[in-house]
Coordinates of C-alpha atoms in Angstrom, one line a residue:
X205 CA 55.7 13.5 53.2
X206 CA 52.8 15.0 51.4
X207 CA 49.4 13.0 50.4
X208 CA 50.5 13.1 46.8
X209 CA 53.6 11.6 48.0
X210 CA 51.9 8.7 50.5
X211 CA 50.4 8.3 46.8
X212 CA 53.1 7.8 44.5
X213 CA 55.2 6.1 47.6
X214 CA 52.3 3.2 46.9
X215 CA 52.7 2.9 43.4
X216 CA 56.5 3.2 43.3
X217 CA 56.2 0.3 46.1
X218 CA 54.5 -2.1 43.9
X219 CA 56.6 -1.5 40.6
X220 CA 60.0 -2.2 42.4
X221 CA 59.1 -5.5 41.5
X222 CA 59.9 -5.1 38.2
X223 CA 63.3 -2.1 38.6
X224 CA 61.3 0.8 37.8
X225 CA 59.7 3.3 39.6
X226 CA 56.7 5.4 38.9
X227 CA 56.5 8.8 37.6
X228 CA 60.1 9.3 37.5
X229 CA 60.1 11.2 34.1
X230 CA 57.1 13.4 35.6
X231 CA 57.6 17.0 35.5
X232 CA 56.1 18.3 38.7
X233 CA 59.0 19.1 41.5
X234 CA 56.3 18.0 44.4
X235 CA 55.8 14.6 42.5
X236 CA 59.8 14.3 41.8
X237 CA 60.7 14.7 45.2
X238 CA 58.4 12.2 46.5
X239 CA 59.7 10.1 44.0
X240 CA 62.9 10.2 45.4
X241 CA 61.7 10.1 48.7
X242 CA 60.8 6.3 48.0
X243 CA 63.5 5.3 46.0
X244 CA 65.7 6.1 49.5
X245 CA 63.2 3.6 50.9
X246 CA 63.1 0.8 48.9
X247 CA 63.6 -1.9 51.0
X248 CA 60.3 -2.8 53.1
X249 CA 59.2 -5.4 54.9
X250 CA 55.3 -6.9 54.2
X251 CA 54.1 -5.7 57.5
X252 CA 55.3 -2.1 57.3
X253 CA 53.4 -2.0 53.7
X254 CA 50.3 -2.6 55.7
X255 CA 50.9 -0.1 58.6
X256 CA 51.8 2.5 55.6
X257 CA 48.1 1.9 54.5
X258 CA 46.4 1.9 57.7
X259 CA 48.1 5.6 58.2
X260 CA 47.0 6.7 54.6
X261 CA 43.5 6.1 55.2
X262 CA 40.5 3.5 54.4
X263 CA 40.6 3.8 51.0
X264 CA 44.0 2.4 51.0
X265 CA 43.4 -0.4 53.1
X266 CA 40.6 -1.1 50.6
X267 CA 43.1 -0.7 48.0
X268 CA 45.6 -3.1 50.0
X269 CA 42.7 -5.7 50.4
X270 CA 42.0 -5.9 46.7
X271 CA 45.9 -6.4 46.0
X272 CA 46.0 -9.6 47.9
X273 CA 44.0 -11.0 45.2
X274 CA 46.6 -10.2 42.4
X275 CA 49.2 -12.3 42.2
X276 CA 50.5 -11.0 39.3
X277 CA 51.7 -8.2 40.9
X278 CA 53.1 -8.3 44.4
X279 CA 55.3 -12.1 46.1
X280 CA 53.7 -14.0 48.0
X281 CA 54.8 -12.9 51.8
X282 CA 53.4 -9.2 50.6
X283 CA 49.8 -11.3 49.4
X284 CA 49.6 -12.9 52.8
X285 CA 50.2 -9.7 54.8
X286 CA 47.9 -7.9 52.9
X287 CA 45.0 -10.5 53.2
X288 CA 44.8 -10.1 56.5
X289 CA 44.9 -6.0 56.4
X290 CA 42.1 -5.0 59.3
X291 CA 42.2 -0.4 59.7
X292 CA 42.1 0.3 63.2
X293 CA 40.0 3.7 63.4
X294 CA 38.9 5.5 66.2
X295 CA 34.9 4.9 67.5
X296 CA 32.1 7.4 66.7
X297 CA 30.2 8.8 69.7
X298 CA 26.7 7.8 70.3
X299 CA 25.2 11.0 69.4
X300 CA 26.7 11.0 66.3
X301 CA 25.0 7.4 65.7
X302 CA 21.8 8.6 66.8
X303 CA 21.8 11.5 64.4
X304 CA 22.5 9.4 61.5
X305 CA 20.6 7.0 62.4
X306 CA 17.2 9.4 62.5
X307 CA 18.0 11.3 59.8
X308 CA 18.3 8.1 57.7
X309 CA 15.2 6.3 59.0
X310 CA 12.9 9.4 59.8
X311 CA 12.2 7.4 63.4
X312 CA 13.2 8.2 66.6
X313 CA 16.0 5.9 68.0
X314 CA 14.2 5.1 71.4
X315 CA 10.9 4.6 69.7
X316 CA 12.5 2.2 67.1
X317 CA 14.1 -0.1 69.7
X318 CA 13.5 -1.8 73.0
X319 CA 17.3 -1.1 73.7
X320 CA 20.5 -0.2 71.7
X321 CA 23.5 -0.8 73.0
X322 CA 25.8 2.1 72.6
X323 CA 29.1 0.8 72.8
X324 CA 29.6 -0.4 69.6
X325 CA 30.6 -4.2 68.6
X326 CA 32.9 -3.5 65.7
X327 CA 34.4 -0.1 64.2
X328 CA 35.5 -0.6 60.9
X329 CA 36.4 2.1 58.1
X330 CA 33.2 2.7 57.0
X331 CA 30.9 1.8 59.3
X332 CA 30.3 1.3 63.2
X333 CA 28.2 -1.5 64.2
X334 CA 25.8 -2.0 67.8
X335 CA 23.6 -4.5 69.1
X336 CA 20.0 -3.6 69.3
X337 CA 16.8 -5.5 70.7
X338 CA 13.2 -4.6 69.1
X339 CA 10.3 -3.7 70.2
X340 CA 9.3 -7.8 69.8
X341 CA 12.4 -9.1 71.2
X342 CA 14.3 -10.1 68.0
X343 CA 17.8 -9.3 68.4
X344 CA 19.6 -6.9 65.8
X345 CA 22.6 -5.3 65.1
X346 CA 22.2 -1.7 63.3
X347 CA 25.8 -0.5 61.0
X348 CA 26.0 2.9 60.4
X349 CA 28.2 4.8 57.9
X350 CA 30.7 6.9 59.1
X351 CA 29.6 11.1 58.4
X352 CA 31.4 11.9 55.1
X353 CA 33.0 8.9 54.6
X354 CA 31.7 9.0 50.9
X355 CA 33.3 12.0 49.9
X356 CA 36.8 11.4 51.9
X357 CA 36.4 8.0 49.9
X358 CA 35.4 9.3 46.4
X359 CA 38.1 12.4 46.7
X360 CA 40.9 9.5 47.5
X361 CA 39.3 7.8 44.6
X362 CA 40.0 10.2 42.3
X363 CA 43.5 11.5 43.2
X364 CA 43.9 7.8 43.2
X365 CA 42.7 7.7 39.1
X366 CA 45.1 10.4 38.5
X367 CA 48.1 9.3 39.8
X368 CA 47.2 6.0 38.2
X369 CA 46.6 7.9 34.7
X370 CA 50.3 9.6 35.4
X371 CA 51.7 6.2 36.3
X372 CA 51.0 4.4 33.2
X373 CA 52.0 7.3 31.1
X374 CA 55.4 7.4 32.1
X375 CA 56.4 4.4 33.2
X376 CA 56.0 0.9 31.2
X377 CA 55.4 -1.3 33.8
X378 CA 52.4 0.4 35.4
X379 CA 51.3 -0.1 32.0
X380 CA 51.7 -3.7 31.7
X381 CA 50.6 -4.6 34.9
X382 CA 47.3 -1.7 34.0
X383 CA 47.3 0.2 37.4
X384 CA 44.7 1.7 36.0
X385 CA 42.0 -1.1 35.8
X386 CA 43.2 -2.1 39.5
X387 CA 42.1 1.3 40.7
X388 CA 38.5 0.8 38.4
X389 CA 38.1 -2.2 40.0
X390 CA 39.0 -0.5 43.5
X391 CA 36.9 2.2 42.9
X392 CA 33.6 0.1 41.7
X393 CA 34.1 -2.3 45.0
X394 CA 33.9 0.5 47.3
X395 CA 31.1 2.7 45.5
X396 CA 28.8 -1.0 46.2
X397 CA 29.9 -1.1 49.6
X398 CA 29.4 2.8 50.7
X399 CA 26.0 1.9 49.4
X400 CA 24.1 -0.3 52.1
X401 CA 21.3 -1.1 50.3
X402 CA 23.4 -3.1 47.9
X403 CA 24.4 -5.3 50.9
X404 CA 20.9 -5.5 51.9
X405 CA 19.8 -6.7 48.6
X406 CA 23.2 -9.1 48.6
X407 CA 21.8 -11.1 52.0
X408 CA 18.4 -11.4 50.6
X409 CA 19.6 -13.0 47.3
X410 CA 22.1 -14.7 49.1
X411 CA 19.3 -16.5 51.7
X412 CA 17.3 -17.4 49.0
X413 CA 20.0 -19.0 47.2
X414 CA 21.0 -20.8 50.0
X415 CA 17.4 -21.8 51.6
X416 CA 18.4 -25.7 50.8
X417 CA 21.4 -25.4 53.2
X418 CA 20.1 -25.9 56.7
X419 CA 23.3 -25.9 58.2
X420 CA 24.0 -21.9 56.6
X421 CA 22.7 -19.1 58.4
X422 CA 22.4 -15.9 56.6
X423 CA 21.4 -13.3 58.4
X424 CA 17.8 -11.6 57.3
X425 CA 17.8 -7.7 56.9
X426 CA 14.4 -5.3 58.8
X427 CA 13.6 -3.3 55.7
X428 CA 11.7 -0.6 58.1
X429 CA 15.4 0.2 59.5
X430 CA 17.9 0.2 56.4
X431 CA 18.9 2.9 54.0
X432 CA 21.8 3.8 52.2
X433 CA 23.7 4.9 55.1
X434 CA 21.9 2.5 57.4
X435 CA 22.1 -1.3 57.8
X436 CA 19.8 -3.5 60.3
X437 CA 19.8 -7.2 60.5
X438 CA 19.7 -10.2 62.2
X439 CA 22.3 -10.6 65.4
X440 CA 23.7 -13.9 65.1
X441 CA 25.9 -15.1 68.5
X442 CA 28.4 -17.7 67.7
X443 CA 32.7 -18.1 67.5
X444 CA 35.0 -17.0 64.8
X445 CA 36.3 -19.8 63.4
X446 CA 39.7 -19.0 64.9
X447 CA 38.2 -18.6 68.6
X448 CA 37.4 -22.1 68.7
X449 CA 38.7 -23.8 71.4
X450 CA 40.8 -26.7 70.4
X451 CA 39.1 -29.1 72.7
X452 CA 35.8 -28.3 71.2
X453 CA 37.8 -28.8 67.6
X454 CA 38.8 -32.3 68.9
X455 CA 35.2 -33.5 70.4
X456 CA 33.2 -32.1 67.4
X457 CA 33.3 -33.6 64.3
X458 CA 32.5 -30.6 61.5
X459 CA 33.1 -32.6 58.3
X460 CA 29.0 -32.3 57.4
X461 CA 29.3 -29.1 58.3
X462 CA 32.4 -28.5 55.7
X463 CA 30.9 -30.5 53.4
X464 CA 28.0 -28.3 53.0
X465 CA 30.0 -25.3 53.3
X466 CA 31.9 -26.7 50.0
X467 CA 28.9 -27.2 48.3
X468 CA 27.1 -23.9 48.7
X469 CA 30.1 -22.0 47.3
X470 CA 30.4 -24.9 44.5
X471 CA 26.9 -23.5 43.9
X472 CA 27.2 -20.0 44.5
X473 CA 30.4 -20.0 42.0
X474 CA 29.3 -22.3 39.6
X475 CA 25.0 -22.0 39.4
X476 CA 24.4 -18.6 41.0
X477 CA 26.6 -16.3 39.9
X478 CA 26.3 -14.5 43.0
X479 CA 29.6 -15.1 45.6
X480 CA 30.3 -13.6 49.4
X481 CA 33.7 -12.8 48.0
X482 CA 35.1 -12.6 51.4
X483 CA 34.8 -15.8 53.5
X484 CA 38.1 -15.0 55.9
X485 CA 37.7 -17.0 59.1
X486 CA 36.8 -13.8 60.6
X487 CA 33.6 -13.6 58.6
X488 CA 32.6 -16.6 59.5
X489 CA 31.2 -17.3 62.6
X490 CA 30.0 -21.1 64.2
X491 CA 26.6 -20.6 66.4
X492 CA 26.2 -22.7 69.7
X493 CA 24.0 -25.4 67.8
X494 CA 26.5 -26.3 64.8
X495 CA 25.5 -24.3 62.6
X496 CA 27.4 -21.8 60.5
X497 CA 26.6 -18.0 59.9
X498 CA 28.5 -16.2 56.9
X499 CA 29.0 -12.3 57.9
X500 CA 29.8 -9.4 56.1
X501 CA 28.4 -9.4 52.5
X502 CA 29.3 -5.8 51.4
X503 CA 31.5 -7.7 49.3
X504 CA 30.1 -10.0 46.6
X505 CA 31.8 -11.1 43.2
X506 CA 29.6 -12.0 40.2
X507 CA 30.8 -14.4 37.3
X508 CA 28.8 -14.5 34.1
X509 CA 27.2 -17.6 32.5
X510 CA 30.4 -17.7 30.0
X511 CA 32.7 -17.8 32.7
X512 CA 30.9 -19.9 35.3
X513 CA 31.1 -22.8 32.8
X514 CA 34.9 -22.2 32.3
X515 CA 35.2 -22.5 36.1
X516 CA 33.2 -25.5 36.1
X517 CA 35.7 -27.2 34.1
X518 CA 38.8 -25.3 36.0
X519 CA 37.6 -27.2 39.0
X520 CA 36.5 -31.0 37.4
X521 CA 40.2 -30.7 36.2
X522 CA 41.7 -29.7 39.2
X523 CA 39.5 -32.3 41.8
X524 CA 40.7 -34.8 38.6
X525 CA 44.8 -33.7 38.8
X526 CA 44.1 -33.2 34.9
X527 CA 47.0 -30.4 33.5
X528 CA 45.9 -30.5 30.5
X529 CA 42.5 -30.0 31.3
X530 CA 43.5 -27.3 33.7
X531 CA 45.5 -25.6 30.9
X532 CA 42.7 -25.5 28.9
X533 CA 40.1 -24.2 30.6
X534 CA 42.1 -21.6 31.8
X535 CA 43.5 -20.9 28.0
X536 CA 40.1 -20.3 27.7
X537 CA 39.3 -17.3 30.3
X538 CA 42.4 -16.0 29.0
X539 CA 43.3 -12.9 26.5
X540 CA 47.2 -13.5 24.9
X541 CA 48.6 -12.6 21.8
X542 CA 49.6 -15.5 19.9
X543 CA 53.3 -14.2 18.7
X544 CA 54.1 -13.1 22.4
X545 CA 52.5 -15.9 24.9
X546 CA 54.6 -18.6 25.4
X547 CA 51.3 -21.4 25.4
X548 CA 53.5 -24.5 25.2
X549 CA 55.6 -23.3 27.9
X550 CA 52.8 -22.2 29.9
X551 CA 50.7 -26.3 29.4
X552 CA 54.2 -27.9 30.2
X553 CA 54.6 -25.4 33.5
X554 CA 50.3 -26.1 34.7
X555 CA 51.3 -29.9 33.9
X556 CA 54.2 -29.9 36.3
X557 CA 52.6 -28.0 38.8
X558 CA 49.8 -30.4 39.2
X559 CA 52.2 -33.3 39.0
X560 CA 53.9 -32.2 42.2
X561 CA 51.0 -31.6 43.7
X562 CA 50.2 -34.9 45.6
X563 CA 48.9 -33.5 48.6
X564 CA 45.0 -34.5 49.6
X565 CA 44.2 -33.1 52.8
X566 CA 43.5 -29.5 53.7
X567 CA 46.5 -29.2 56.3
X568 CA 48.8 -29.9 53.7
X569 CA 47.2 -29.0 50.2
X570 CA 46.0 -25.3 49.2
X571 CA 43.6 -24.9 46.3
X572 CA 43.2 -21.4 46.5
X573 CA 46.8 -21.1 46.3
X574 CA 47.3 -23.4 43.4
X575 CA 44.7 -20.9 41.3
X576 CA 47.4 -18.1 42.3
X577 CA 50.0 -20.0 41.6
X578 CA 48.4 -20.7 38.2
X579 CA 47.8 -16.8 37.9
X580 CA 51.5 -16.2 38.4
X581 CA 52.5 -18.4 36.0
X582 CA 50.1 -16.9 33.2
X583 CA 51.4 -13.5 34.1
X584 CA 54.7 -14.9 33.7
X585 CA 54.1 -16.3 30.0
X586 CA 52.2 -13.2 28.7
X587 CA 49.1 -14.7 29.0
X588 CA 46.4 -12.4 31.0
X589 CA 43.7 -14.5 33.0
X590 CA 40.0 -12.8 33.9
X591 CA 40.2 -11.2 36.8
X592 CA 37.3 -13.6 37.9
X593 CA 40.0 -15.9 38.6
X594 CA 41.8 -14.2 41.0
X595 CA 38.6 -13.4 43.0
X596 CA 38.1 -17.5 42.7
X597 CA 41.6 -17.8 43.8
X598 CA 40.9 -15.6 46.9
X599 CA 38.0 -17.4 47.8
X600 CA 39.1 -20.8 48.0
X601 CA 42.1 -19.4 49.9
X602 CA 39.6 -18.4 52.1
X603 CA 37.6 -21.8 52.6
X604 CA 41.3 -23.8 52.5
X605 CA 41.9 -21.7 56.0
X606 CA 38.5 -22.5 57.1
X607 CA 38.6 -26.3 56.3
X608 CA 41.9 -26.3 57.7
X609 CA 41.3 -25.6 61.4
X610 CA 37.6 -27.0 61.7
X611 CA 38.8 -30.6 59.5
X612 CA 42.7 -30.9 58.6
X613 CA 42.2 -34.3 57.1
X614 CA 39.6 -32.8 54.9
X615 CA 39.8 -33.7 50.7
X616 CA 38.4 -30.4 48.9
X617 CA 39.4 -32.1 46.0
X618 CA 37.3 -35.2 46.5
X619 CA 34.7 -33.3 47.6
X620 CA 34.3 -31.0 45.1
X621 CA 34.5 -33.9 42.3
X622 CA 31.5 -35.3 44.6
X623 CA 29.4 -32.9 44.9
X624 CA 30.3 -31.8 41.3
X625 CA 27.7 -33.9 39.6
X626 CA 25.0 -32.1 41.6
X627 CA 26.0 -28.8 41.0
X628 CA 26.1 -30.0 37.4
X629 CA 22.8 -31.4 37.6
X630 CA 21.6 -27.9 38.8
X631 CA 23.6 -25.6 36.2
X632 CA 21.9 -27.9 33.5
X633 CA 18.2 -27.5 35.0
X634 CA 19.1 -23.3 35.3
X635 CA 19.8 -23.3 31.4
X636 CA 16.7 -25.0 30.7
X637 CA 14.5 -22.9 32.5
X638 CA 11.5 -21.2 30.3
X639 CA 13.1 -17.7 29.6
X640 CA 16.2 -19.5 28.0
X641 CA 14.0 -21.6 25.9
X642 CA 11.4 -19.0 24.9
X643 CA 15.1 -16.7 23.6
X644 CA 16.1 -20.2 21.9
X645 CA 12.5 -20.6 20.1
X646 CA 12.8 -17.0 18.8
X647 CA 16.5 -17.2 17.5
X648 CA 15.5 -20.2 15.5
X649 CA 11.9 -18.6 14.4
X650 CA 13.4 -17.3 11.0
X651 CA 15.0 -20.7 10.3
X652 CA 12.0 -22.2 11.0
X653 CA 10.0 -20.5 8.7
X654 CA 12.3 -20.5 5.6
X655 CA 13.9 -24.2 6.1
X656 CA 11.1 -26.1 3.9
X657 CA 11.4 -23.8 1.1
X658 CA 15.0 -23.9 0.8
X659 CA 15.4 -27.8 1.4
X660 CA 12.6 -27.4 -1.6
X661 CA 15.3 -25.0 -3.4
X662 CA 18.5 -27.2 -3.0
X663 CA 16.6 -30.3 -3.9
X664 CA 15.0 -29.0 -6.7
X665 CA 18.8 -27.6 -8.3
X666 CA 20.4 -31.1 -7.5
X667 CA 17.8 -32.8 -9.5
X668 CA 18.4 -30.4 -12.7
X669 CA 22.4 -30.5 -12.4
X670 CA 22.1 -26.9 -11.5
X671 CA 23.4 -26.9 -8.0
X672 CA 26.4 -24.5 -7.5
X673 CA 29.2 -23.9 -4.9
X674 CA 31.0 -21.0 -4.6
X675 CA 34.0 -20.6 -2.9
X676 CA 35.8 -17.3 -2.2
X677 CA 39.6 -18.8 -1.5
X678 CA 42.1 -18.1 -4.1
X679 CA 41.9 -15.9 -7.1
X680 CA 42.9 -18.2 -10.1
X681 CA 42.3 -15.2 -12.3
X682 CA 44.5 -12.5 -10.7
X683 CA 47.4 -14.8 -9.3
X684 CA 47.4 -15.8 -13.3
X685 CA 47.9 -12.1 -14.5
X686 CA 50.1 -11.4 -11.6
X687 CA 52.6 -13.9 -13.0
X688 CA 52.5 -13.0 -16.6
X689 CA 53.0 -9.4 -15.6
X690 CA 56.4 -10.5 -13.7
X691 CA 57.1 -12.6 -17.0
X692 CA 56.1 -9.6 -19.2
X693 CA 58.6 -7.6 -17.1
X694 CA 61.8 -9.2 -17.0
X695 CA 61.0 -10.2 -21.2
X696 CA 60.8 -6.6 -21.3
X697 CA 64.0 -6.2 -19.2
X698 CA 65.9 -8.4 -21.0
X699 CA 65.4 -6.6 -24.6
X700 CA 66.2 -3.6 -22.7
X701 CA 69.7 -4.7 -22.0
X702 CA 70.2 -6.6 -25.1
X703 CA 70.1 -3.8 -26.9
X704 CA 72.0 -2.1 -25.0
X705 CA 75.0 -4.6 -25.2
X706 CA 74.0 -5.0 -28.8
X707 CA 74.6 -0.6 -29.0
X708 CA 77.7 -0.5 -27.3
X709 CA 79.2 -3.6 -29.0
X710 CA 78.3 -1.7 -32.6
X711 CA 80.1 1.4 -30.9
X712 CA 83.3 -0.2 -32.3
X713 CA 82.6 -0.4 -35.6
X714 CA 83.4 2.5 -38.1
X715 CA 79.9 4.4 -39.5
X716 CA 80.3 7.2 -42.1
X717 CA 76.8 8.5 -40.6
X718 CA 77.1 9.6 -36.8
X719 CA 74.7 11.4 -34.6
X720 CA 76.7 13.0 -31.6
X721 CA 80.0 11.0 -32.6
X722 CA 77.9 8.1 -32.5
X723 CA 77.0 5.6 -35.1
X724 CA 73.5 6.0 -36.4
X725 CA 72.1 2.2 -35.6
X726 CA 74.0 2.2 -32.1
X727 CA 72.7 5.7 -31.3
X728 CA 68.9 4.4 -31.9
X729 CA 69.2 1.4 -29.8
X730 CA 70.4 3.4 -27.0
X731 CA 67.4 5.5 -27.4
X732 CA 64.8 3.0 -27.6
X733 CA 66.3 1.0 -25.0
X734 CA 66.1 4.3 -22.6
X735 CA 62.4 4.6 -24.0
X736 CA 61.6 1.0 -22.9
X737 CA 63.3 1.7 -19.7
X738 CA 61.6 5.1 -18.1
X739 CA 58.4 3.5 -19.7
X740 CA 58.7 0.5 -17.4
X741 CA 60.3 2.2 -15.0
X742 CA 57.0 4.6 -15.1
X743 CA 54.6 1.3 -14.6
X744 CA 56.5 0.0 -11.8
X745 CA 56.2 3.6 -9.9
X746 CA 52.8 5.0 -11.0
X747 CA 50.7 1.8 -12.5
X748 CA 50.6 -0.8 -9.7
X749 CA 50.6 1.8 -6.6
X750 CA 47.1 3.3 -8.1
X751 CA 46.4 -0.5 -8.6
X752 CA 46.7 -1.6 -5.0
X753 CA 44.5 2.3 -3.8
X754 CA 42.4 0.6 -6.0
X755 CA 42.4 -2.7 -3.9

């Protein structure tokens, strides 16, 4: 099959959910045929989605990754497959990372490092990483973009944007499910992380946010060694989460270390507004000491003042088992048309949903799940949720795999309600910082200033009798004319036909003075009474349609 076809073969994958398939009304032969070319191979399994993706490149493994965080579009089983979508790609030599790497830097390799390692420690689809030692011993590790990986990216990118463009204009359900803003999002996600000096900036905000968390390592960037295409930071040794050995799980207990885990992204999400997006098990790593290091931050979401609040009280329902609560706060990060979203249907569904969920401990209860759940469920009742929540959702999926291998008898729930009062504490004292009072002081200048003489105004008319309000509700004036016109009318209609009974009743009797055959008083009524008609009829017609152009 052609690329456009490994294209329109996605697409037509995710809308089978709802019977329909995209482009099918498109004119093009090439784009027909690959049309039909998926409809013969409908039925797939989650885990031949994600080899497709791995063989039509990194940008669709990108594209798969960001699809495990909608729930509104794809089952569960397919979410799950697709969260854990890794591309296997072949290494680049080590004279291709030298290359870069000086033309980036403007500095020798060999002169820049003590040693560099040059089998690399992970290949991924954009960049290769190595492990490096400095010329004063501090241990690095150096990622490098992969040659013309922008423009294979960017190219993707855009043939993606155009198939998406075709997609929603022939088929409805691309529409309502807006492929288009998934492929925005897609394409906005992967522009930050082709640029490395967004992640560099991302683990320097990140630190600093999180200098009150001992426990968290972050590793710190060399500035002398990181461009755009160029990455160098700390090396931090330590286990994936998963690698831990079971015996160390049992002999450790890693509840303080959970708890501050918990907290920092309570504080991230809710105070910062700056999130590693991506805490998977295999971005997080456990050093020799106890403590733990959060990798990768080429992905980071950021959630608005507006929203963070809305979260905060998403999450003091949920650690509270409040539905309604729940229902509100996410009624509130919501957009719905009133006429079309089900909203009583949608609090009764949130309510029953947190009802049945008893569960307390990690092993058994999922709160990044329940937020997808909840997603579903909005979807479901024509009501669209910010797309902040599903990045929420996917997070605390994350940190619910996390907390469940390191502590299974863990209670997010009673955690985050305890450390909730903190983070509270903190969102309060970020609000009340001198920028936000300096904007307050100047919106209220004016007011200010002209309060004494109108309190002096307003005062002044009370004591005269003078004071006045005016209320722009109903007009007494024109409903009152609008009925007497409507009385007027049907007066006027019944003269009309009064005299027209009254002509043809005096029809019958003999007149020595006729018009037409017709007696002369009978013959007059009709004609007034076809005056008075085409008069009102004329009124009707002309009068009140330049009446309401005039409205």
């Amino acid at each position: 099959m052609s690329q456009l076809g490994n294209y329109v073969k996605f697409f037509s994958f995710i809308l089978k959910y709802y019977n329909s398939s995209v482009l099918k009304s498109a004119s093009d032969t090439i784009v027909n045929d690959a049309v039909t070319d998926v409809q013969d191979n409908y039925d797939r399994k989650p885990q031949e989605l994600v080899e497709d993706l791995k063989q039509m490149g990194p940008a669709y493994v990108k594209l798969g990754q960001l699809l495990s965080t909608r729930p509104d579009l794809l089952p569960d089983d397919y979410l799950l497959a697709l969260s854990e979508l890794q591309d296997d790609v072949e290494t680049i030599s080590f004279e291709e990372i030298r290359k870069i790497f000086e033309e980036e830097t403007g500095a020798r390799l060999s002169k820049a490092f003590h040693s560099f390692d040059p089998e690399p420690l992970a290949s991924a689809s954009i960049g290769q990483v190595h492990r490096a030692v400095l010329p004063s011993g501090r241990l690095v590790v150096v990622k490098i973009q992969r040659p013309d990986i922008r423009k294979k990216f960017i190219d993707d990118l855009d043939t993606l944007r155009e198939i998406a463009a075709m997609a929603v204009k022939h088929s409805s359900e691309a529409k309502k499910y807006d492929l288009n803003t998934i492929i925005e999002e897609l394409r906005i996600i992967l522009l930050n992380e082709l640029d490395y000096t967004k992640e560099f900036q991302n683990l320097e905000h990140l630190r600093y946010n999180l200098r009150n968390f001992p426990r968290l390592i972050i590793p710190e960037p060399v500035q002398d060694y990181s461009t755009s295409r160029v990455l160098t930071m700390d090396y931090i040794q330590g286990k994936k989460i998963t690698e831990i050995s079971p015996l160390t799980k049992t002999e450790t207990d890693f509840t303080p270390l959970i708890d501050e885990l918990t907290e920092s992204y309570m504080q991230q999400i809710i105070v910062d507004g700056l999130v590693h997006a991506d805490p998977h098990p295999g971005n997080i790593h456990v050093t020799a000491d106890g403590k733990m290091a959060l990798m990768d931050l080429g992905m980071i979401a950021r959630f608005s003042t507006t929203i963070q609040e809305k979260i905060m009280k998403l999450l003091i329902g949920m650690s509270r088992k409040n539905g309604d609560e729940i229902t509100d706060a996410l009624l509130e990060m919501s957009e719905y048309d009133s006429n079309e979203a089900d909203v009583k249907s949608f609090r009764k569904e949130i309510n029953r949903l947190v009802m049945n969920s008893t569960a307390s401990h990690a092993e058994d209860m999922q709160t990044g799940r329940a937020l997808i759940h909840m997603n579903r469920v909005a979807a479901n009742h024509y009501i669209h949720i910010a797309t902040e929540l599903n990045i929420l959702g996917k997070i605390m999926l994350n940190l619910d795999q996390i907390i469940a291998v390191l502590t299974p008898k863990y209670d997010l729930q009673q955690a985050i309600q305890k450390f909730m009062d903190n983070i509270v504490n903190q969102k309060i004292k970020q609000d009340l910082n001198s920028g936000n009072i300096y904007s307050f002081l100047l919106d209220n200048k004016k007011l200010a200033e002209n309060l004494p003489y109108r309190l002096n105004k307003i005062s002044e008319n009370l004591a005269n009798n003078e004071f006045e309000l005016r209320i722009n509700a109903l007009d007494e004036k024109r409903v009152t004319d609008g009925f007497q016109k409507v009385a007027n009318r049907i007066t006027s209609g019944l003269i009309i036909a009064a005299m027209i009974i009254g002509a043809a009743l005096l029809m019958r009797i003999p007149s020595s003075y006729t018009i037409m055959g017709y007696g002369i008083l009978p013959f007059l009524f009709f004609v007034i009474a076809i005056g008075l008609g085409l008069y009102l009829i004329y009124n009707i017609l002309f009068k009140d349609e330049d009446l309401k152009k005039r409205k």
